[in-house]
Coordinates of C-alpha atoms in Angstrom, one line a residue:
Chain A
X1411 CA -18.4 22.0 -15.8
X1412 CA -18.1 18.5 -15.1
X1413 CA -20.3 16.1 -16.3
X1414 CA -22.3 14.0 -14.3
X1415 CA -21.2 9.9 -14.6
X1416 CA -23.2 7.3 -13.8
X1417 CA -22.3 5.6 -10.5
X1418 CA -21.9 2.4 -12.5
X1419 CA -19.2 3.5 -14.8
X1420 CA -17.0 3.7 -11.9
X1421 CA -18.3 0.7 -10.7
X1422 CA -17.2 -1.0 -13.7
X1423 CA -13.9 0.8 -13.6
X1424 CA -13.5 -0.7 -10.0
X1425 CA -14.7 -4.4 -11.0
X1426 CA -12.0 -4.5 -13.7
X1427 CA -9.0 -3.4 -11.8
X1428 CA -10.7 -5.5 -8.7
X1429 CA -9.8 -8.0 -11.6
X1430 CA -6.5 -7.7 -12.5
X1431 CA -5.6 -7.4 -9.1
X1432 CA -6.7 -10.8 -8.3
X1433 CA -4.4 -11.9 -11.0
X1434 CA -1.2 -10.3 -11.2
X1435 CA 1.0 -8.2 -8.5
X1436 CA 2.0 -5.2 -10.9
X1437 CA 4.8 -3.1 -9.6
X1438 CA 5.5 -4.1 -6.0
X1439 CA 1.3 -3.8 -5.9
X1440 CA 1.9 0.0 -6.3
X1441 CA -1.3 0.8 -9.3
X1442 CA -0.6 3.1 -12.0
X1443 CA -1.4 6.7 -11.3
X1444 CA -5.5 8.1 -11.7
X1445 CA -3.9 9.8 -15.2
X1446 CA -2.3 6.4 -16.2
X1447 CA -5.6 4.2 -15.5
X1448 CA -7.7 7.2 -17.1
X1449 CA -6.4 7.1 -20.3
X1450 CA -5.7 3.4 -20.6
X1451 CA -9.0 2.3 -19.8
X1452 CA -10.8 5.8 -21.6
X1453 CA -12.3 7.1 -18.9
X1454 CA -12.2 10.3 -17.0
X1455 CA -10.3 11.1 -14.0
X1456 CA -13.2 11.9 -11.8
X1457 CA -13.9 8.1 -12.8
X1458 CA -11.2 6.4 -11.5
X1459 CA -11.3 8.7 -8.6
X1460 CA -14.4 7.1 -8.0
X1461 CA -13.4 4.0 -8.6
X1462 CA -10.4 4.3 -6.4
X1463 CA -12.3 5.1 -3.8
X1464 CA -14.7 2.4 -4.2
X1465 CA -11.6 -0.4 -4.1
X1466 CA -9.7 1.8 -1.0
X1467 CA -13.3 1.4 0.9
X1468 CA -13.9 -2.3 0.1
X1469 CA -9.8 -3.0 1.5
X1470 CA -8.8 -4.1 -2.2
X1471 CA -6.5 -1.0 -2.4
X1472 CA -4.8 1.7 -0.1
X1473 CA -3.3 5.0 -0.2
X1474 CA 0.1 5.8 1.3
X1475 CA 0.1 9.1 1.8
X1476 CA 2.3 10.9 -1.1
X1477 CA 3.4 7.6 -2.5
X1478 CA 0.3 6.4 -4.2
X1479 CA -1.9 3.6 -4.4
X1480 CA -1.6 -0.1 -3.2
X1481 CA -2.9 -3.4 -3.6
X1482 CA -3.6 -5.2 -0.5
X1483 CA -2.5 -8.4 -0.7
X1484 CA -4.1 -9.4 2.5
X1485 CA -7.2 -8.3 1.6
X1486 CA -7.6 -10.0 -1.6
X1487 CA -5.9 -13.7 -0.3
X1488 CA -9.3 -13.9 1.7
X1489 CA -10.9 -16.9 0.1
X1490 CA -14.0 -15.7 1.2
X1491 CA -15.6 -12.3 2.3
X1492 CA -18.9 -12.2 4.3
X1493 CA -19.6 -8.6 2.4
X1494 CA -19.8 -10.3 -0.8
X1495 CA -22.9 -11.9 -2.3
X1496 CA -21.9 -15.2 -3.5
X1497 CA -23.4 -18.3 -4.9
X1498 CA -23.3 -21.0 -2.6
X1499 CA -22.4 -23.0 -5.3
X1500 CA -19.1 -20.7 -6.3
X1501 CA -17.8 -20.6 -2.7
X1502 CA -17.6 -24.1 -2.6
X1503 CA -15.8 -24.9 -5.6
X1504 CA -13.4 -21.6 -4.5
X1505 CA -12.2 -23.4 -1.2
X1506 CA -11.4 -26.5 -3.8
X1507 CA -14.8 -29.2 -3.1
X1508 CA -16.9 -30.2 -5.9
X1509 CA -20.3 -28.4 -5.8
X1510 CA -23.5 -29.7 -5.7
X1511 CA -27.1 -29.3 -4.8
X1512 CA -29.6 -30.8 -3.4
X1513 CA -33.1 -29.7 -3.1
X1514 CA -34.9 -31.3 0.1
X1515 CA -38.2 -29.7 0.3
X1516 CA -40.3 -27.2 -1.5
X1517 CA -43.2 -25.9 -0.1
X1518 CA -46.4 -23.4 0.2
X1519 CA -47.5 -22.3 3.9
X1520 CA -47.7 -19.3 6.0
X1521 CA -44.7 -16.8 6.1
X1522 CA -42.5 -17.6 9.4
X1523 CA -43.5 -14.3 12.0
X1524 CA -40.0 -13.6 11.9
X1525 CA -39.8 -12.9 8.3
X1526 CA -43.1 -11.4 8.3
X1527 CA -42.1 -8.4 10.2
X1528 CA -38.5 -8.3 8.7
X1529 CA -40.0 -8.1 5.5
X1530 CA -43.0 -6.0 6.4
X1531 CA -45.6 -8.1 5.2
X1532 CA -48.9 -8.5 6.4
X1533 CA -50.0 -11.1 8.7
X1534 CA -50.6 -14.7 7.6
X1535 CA -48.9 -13.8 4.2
X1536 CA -48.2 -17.1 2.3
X1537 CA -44.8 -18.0 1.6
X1538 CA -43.2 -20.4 -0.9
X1539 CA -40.4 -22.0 1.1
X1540 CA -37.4 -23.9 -0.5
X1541 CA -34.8 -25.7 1.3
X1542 CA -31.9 -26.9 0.0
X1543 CA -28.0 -28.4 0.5
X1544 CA -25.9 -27.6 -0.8
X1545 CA -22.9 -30.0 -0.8
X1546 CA -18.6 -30.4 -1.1
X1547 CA -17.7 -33.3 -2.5
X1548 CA -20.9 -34.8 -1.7
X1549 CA -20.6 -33.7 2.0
X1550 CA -23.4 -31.4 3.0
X1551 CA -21.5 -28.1 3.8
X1552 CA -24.3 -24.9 3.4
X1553 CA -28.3 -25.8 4.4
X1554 CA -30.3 -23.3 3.5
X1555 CA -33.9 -22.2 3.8
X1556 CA -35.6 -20.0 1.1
X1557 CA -38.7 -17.9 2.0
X1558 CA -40.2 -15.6 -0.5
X1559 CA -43.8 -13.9 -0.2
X1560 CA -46.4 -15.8 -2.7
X1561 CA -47.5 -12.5 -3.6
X1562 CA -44.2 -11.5 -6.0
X1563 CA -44.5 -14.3 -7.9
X1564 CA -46.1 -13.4 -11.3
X1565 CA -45.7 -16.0 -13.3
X1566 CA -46.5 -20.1 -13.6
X1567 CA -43.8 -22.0 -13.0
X1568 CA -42.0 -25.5 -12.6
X1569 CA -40.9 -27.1 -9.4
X1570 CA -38.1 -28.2 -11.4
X1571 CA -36.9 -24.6 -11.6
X1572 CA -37.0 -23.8 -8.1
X1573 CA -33.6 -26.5 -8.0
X1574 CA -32.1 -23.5 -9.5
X1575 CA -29.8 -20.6 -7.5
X1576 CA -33.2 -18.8 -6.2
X1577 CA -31.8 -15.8 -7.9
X1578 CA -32.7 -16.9 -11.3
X1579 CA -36.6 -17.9 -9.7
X1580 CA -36.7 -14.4 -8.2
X1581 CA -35.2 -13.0 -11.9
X1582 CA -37.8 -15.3 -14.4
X1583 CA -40.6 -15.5 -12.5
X1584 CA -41.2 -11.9 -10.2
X1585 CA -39.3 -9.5 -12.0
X1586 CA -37.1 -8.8 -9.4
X1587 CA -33.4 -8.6 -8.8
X1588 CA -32.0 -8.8 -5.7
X1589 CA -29.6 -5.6 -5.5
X1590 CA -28.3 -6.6 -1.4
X1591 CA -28.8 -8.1 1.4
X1592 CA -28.7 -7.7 5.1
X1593 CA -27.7 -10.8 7.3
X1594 CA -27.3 -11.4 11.6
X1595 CA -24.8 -13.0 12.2
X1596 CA -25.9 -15.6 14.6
X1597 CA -23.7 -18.3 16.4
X1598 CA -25.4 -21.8 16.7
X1599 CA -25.1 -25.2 17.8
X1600 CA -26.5 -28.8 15.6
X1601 CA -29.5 -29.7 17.3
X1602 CA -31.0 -33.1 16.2
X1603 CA -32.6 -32.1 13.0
X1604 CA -29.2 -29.8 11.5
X1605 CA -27.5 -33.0 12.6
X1606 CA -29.2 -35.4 10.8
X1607 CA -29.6 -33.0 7.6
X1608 CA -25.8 -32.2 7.5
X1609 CA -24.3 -35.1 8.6
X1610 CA -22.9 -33.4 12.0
X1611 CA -22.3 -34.3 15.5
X1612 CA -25.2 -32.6 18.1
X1613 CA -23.3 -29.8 20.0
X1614 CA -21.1 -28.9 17.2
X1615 CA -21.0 -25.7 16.1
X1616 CA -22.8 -24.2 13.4
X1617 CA -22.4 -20.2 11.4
X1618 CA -26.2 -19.2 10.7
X1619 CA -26.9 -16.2 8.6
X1620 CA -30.4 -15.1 8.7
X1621 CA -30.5 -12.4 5.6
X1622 CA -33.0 -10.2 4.1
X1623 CA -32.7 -9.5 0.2
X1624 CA -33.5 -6.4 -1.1
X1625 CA -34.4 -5.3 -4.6
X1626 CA -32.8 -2.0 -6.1
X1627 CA -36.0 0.0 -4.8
X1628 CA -35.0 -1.2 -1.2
X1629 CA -38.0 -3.5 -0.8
X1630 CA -37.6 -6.6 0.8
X1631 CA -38.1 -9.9 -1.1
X1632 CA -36.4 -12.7 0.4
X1633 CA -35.8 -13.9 3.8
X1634 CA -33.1 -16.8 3.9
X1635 CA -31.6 -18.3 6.6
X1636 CA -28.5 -20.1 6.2
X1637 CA -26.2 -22.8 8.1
X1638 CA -22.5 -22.5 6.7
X1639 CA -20.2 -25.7 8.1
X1640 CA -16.7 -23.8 9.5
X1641 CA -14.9 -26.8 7.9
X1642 CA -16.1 -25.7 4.6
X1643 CA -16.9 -22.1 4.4
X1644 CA -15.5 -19.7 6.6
X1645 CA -15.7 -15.7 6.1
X1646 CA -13.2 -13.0 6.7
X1647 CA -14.8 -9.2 6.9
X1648 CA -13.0 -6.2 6.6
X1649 CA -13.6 -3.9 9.6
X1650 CA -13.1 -0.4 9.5
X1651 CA -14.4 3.0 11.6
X1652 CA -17.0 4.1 9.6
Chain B
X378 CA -9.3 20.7 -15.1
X379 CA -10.1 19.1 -12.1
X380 CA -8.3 19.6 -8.9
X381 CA -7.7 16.1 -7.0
X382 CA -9.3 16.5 -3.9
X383 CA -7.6 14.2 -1.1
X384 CA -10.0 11.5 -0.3
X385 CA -10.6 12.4 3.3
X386 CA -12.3 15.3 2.2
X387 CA -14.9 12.5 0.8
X388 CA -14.8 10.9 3.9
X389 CA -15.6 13.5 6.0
X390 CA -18.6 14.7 3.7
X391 CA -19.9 10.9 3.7
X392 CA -19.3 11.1 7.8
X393 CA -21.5 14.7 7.9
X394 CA -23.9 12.8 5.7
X395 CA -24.1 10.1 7.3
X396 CA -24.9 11.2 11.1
X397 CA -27.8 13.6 9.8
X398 CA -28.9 10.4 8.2
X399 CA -28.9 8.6 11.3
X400 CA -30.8 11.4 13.3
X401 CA -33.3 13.0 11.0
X402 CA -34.9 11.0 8.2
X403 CA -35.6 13.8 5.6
X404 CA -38.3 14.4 2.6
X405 CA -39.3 10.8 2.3
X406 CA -35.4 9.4 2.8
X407 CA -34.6 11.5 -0.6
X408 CA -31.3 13.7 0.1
X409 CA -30.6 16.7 -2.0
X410 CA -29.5 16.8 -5.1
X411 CA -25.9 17.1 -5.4
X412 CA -25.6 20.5 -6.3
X413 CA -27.9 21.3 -3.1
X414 CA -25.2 19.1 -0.8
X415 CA -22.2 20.8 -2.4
X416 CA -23.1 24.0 -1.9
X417 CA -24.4 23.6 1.8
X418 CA -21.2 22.0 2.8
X419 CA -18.8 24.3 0.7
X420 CA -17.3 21.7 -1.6
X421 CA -17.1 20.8 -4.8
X422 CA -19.6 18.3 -6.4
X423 CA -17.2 15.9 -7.4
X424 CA -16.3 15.4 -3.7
X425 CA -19.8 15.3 -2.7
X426 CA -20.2 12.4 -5.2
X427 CA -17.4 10.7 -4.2
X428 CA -19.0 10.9 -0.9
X429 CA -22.0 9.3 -2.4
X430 CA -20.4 6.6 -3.6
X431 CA -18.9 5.9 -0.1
X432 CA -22.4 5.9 1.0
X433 CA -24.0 3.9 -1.4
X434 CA -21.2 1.1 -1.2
X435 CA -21.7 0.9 2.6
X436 CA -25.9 0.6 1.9
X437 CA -26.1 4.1 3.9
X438 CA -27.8 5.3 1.0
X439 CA -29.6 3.7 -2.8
X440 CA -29.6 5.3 -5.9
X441 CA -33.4 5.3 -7.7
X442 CA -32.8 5.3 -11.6
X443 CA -34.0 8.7 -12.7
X444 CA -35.6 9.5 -9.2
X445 CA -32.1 10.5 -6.3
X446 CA -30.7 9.1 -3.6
X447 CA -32.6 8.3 -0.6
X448 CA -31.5 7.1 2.6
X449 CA -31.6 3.2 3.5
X450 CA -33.9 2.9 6.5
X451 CA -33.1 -0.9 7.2
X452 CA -29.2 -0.4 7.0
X453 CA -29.2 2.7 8.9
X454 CA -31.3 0.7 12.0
X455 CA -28.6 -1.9 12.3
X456 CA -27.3 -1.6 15.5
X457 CA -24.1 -3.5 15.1
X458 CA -22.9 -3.3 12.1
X459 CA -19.5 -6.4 11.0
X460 CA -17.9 -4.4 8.9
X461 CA -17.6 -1.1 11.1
X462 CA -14.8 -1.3 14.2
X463 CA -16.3 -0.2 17.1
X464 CA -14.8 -0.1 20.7
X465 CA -16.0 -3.0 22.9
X466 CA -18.2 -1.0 25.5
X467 CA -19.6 1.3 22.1
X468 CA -21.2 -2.0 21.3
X469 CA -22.2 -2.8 24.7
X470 CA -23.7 0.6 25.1
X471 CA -25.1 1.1 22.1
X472 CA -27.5 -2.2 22.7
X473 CA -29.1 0.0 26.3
X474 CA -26.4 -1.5 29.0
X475 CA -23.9 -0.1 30.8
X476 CA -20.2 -1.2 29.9
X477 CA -17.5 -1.9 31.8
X478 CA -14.1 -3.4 31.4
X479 CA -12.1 -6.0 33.8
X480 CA -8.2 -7.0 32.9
X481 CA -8.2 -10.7 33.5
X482 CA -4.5 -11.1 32.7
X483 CA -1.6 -9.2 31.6
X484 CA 1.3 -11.6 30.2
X485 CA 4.5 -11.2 28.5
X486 CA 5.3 -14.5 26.4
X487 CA 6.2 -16.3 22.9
X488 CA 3.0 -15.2 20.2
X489 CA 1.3 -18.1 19.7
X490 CA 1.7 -19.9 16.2
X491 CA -0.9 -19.1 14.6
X492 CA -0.5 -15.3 15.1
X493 CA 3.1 -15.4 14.0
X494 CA 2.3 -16.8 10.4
X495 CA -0.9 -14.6 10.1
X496 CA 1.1 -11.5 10.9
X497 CA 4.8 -12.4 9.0
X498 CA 6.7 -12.9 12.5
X499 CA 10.0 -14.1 12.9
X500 CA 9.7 -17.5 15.0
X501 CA 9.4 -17.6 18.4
X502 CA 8.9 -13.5 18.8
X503 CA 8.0 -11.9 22.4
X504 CA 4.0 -10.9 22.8
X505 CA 2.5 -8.6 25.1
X506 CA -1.0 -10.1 25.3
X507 CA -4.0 -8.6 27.3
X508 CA -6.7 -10.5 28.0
X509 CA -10.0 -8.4 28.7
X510 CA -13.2 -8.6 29.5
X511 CA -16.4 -6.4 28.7
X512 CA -19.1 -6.4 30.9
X513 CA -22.6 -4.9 30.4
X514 CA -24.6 -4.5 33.4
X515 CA -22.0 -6.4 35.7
X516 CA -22.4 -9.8 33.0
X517 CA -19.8 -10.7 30.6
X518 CA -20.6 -10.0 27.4
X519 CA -17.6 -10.0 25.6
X520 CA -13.7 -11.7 26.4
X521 CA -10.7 -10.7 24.1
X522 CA -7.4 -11.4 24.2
X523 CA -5.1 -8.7 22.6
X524 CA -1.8 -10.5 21.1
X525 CA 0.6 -7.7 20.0
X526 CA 4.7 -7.9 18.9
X527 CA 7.3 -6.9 21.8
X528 CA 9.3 -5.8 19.3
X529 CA 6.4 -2.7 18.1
X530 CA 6.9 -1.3 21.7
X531 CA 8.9 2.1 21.5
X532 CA 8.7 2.9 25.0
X533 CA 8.1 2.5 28.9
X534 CA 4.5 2.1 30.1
X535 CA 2.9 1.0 33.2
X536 CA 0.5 -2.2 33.4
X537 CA -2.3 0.5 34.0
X538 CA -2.4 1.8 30.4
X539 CA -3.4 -2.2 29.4
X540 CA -6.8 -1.1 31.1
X541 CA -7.6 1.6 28.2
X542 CA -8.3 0.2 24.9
X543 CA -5.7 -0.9 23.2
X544 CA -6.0 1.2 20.4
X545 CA -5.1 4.2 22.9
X546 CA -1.9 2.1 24.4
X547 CA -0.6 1.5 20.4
X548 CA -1.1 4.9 19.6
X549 CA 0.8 6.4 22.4
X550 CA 3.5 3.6 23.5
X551 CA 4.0 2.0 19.7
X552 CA 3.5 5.2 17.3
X553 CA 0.9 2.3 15.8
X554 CA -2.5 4.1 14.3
X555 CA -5.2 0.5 13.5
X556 CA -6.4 1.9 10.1
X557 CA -8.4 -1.5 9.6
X558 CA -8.7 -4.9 10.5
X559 CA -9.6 -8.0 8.8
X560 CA -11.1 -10.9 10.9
X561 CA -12.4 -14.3 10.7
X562 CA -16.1 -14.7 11.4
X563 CA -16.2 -18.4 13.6
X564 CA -18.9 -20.3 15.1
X565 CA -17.9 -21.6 18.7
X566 CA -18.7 -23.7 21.2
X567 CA -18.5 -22.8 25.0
X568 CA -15.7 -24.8 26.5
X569 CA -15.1 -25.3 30.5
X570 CA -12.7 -22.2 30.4
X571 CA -15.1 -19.9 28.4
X572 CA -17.9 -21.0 30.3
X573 CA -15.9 -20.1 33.3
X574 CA -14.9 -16.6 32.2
X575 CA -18.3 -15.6 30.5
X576 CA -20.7 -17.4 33.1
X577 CA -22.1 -19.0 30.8
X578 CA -23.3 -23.0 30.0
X579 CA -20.9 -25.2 28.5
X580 CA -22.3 -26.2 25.0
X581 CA -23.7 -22.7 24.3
X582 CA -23.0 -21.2 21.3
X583 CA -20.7 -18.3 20.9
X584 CA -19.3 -15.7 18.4
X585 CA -15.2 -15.8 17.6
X586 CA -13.7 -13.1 15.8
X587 CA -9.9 -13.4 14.8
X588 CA -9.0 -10.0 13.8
X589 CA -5.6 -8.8 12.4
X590 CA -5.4 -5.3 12.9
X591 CA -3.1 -3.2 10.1
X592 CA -1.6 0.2 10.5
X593 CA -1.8 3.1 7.3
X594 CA 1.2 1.2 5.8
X595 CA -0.9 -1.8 6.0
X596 CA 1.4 -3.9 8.5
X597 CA 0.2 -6.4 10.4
X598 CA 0.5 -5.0 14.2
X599 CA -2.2 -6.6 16.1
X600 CA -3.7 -10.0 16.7
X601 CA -7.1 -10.3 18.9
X602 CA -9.2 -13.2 19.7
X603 CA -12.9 -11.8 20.4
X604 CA -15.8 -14.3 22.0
X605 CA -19.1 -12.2 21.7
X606 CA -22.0 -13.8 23.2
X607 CA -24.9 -13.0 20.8
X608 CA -27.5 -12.1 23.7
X609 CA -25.5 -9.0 24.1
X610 CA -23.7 -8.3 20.7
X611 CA -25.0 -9.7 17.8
X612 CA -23.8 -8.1 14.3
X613 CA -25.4 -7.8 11.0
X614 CA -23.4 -7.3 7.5
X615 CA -24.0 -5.5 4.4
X616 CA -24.0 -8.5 1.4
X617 CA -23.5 -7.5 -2.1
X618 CA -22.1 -8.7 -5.1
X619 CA -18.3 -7.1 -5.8

């Protein structure tokens, strides 16, 4: 009988062979074989199976057919994926600027209509609304805009704390932990107000993501929208048929 | 000891999986256990975890601590989903129009720079590029220009087969099967020429994709420039942390 693993074991398997194959090209990128990983790393087979096939779905690896597994070099050379969840802070300093951020208003009102039915709250549901820059070498490269429903926040808190990565607000003070997120993928152009707030030309263009966040019971709890500058951040995705 | 199933016998459980999730929304969005799944489809568990897995890592499905796997009701509603590579006029149908394609040019030519380094050409190699556009009701929607290497062409083909996708024409006349593609998410601005070809406004904004697509052996054989003009096609993306 096989035992049943927890999904995250194999997660875990895939995060540290993600790892070291970010860092070294073993083998003409060929990967050891599922026996070879199992017993190095003292896991089952089924495991790294699953682990395998979590890397071969995400691009990091893929199968030639009778000839093993592969890293993809192409795949992990992209400096920054749209699938991936990152700190704005950490994508800048990975395409080489200094980070920084700068918090430009914080404040309590009613819930946008747009994130009220994204996020299926009811009407007039107050929001507490952050907005913040975050900047490359002191340039403003990523504007973003916070929204979170009054009504998850449990505790008392400090403004100071909201000039934090939200995620740690959303952690400390509502007991929630945003597990994914959806985001459109919206082309856009600097109107007067983007201009002034991150230093562009009017007519420029501009990435905007407009993402939900979802906690691990699939509720929504965040609505962000976000203006990415293509000088500084630009994401590859991997596309596959599904 | 287990038998290694091949992983496109995960796949095509995650595919079953996946369409009945898409049409029926069963028991409250819980599936079956996994016992229940594997012996409906004839396999064995461990495939119809792996299959799982799949699932859950493409936000098809969430696991609940303790409680099963239900389906993800906001993912499955996205109607155009980044990181899956549909056909041009499966897009353009998919959002309620009717789709139709129009060749705007058919050249033979040097590949333009940028494609050479992306795709690890020789200097100065021969390009067939097809430049396309995808209508829905009658109104551009979409304009691509498909960039692919003379030199991948294994035999005669008239100028009519550029009309078909061009995933049909490097199947048949190159022996070339896309497995995946990796592309560059850009923010855009119409341009006289664009606004020309797409009838639109110069100074709108506009979608670029700049996709390299890979064959099974994870070659580079394809290079496409894609302008999506978000009142037609506008994508959404899966975000979570690798």
């Amino acid at each position: 009988m096989v035992i049943q693993r927890p999904a995250s074991l194999a997660k875990s398997v895939a995060s540290v062979l993600r790892e070291r194959l970010k860092n070294r090209y073993v083998n003409g990128g060929r990967l050891p074989s599922e026996p070879e990983i199992a017993s190095e790393l003292g896991v089952s087979r089924g495991t790294v199976r699953q682990a395998l096939t979590i890397l071969e779905r995400e691009g990091t690896v893929f199968r030639r057919q009778g000839s093993g597994t592969y890293a993809n070099q192409y795949v992990l050379r992209i400096p920054a994926r749209a699938e991936s969840a990152y700190e704005f802070t950490e994508l800048i300093s990975q395409a080489g600027y200094q980070a920084s951020i700068q918090v430009v208003a914080i404040e309590t009102t009613c819930m946008p209509d747009e994130a009220l039915e994204l996020m299926s709250l009811p009407p007039a549901a107050e929001a507490l609304i952050v907005r913040k820059l975050f900047l490359a070498d002191g340039k403003p490269a990523i504007y973003c805009t916070d929204m979170l429903p009054r009504s998850i926040i449990l505790a008392e808190y400090a403004s100071s704390e909201l000039h934090q990565p939200i995620f740690e607000f959303l952690e400390r003070r509502c007991g929630q932990t945003i597990s994914h997120c959806v985001a459109e993928i919206i082309p856009e152009v600097v109107d007067e107000t983007l201009a002034h707030l991150l230093d562009m030309a009017p007519g420029r263009p501009l990435l905007r993501f407009d993402e939900i966040g979802f906690n691990g019971s699939n509720q929504p709890v965040l609505f962000s929208r976000v203006y990415y500058r293509d000088q500084y951040v630009r994401f590859s995705i991997l596309r596959k048929k599904m």
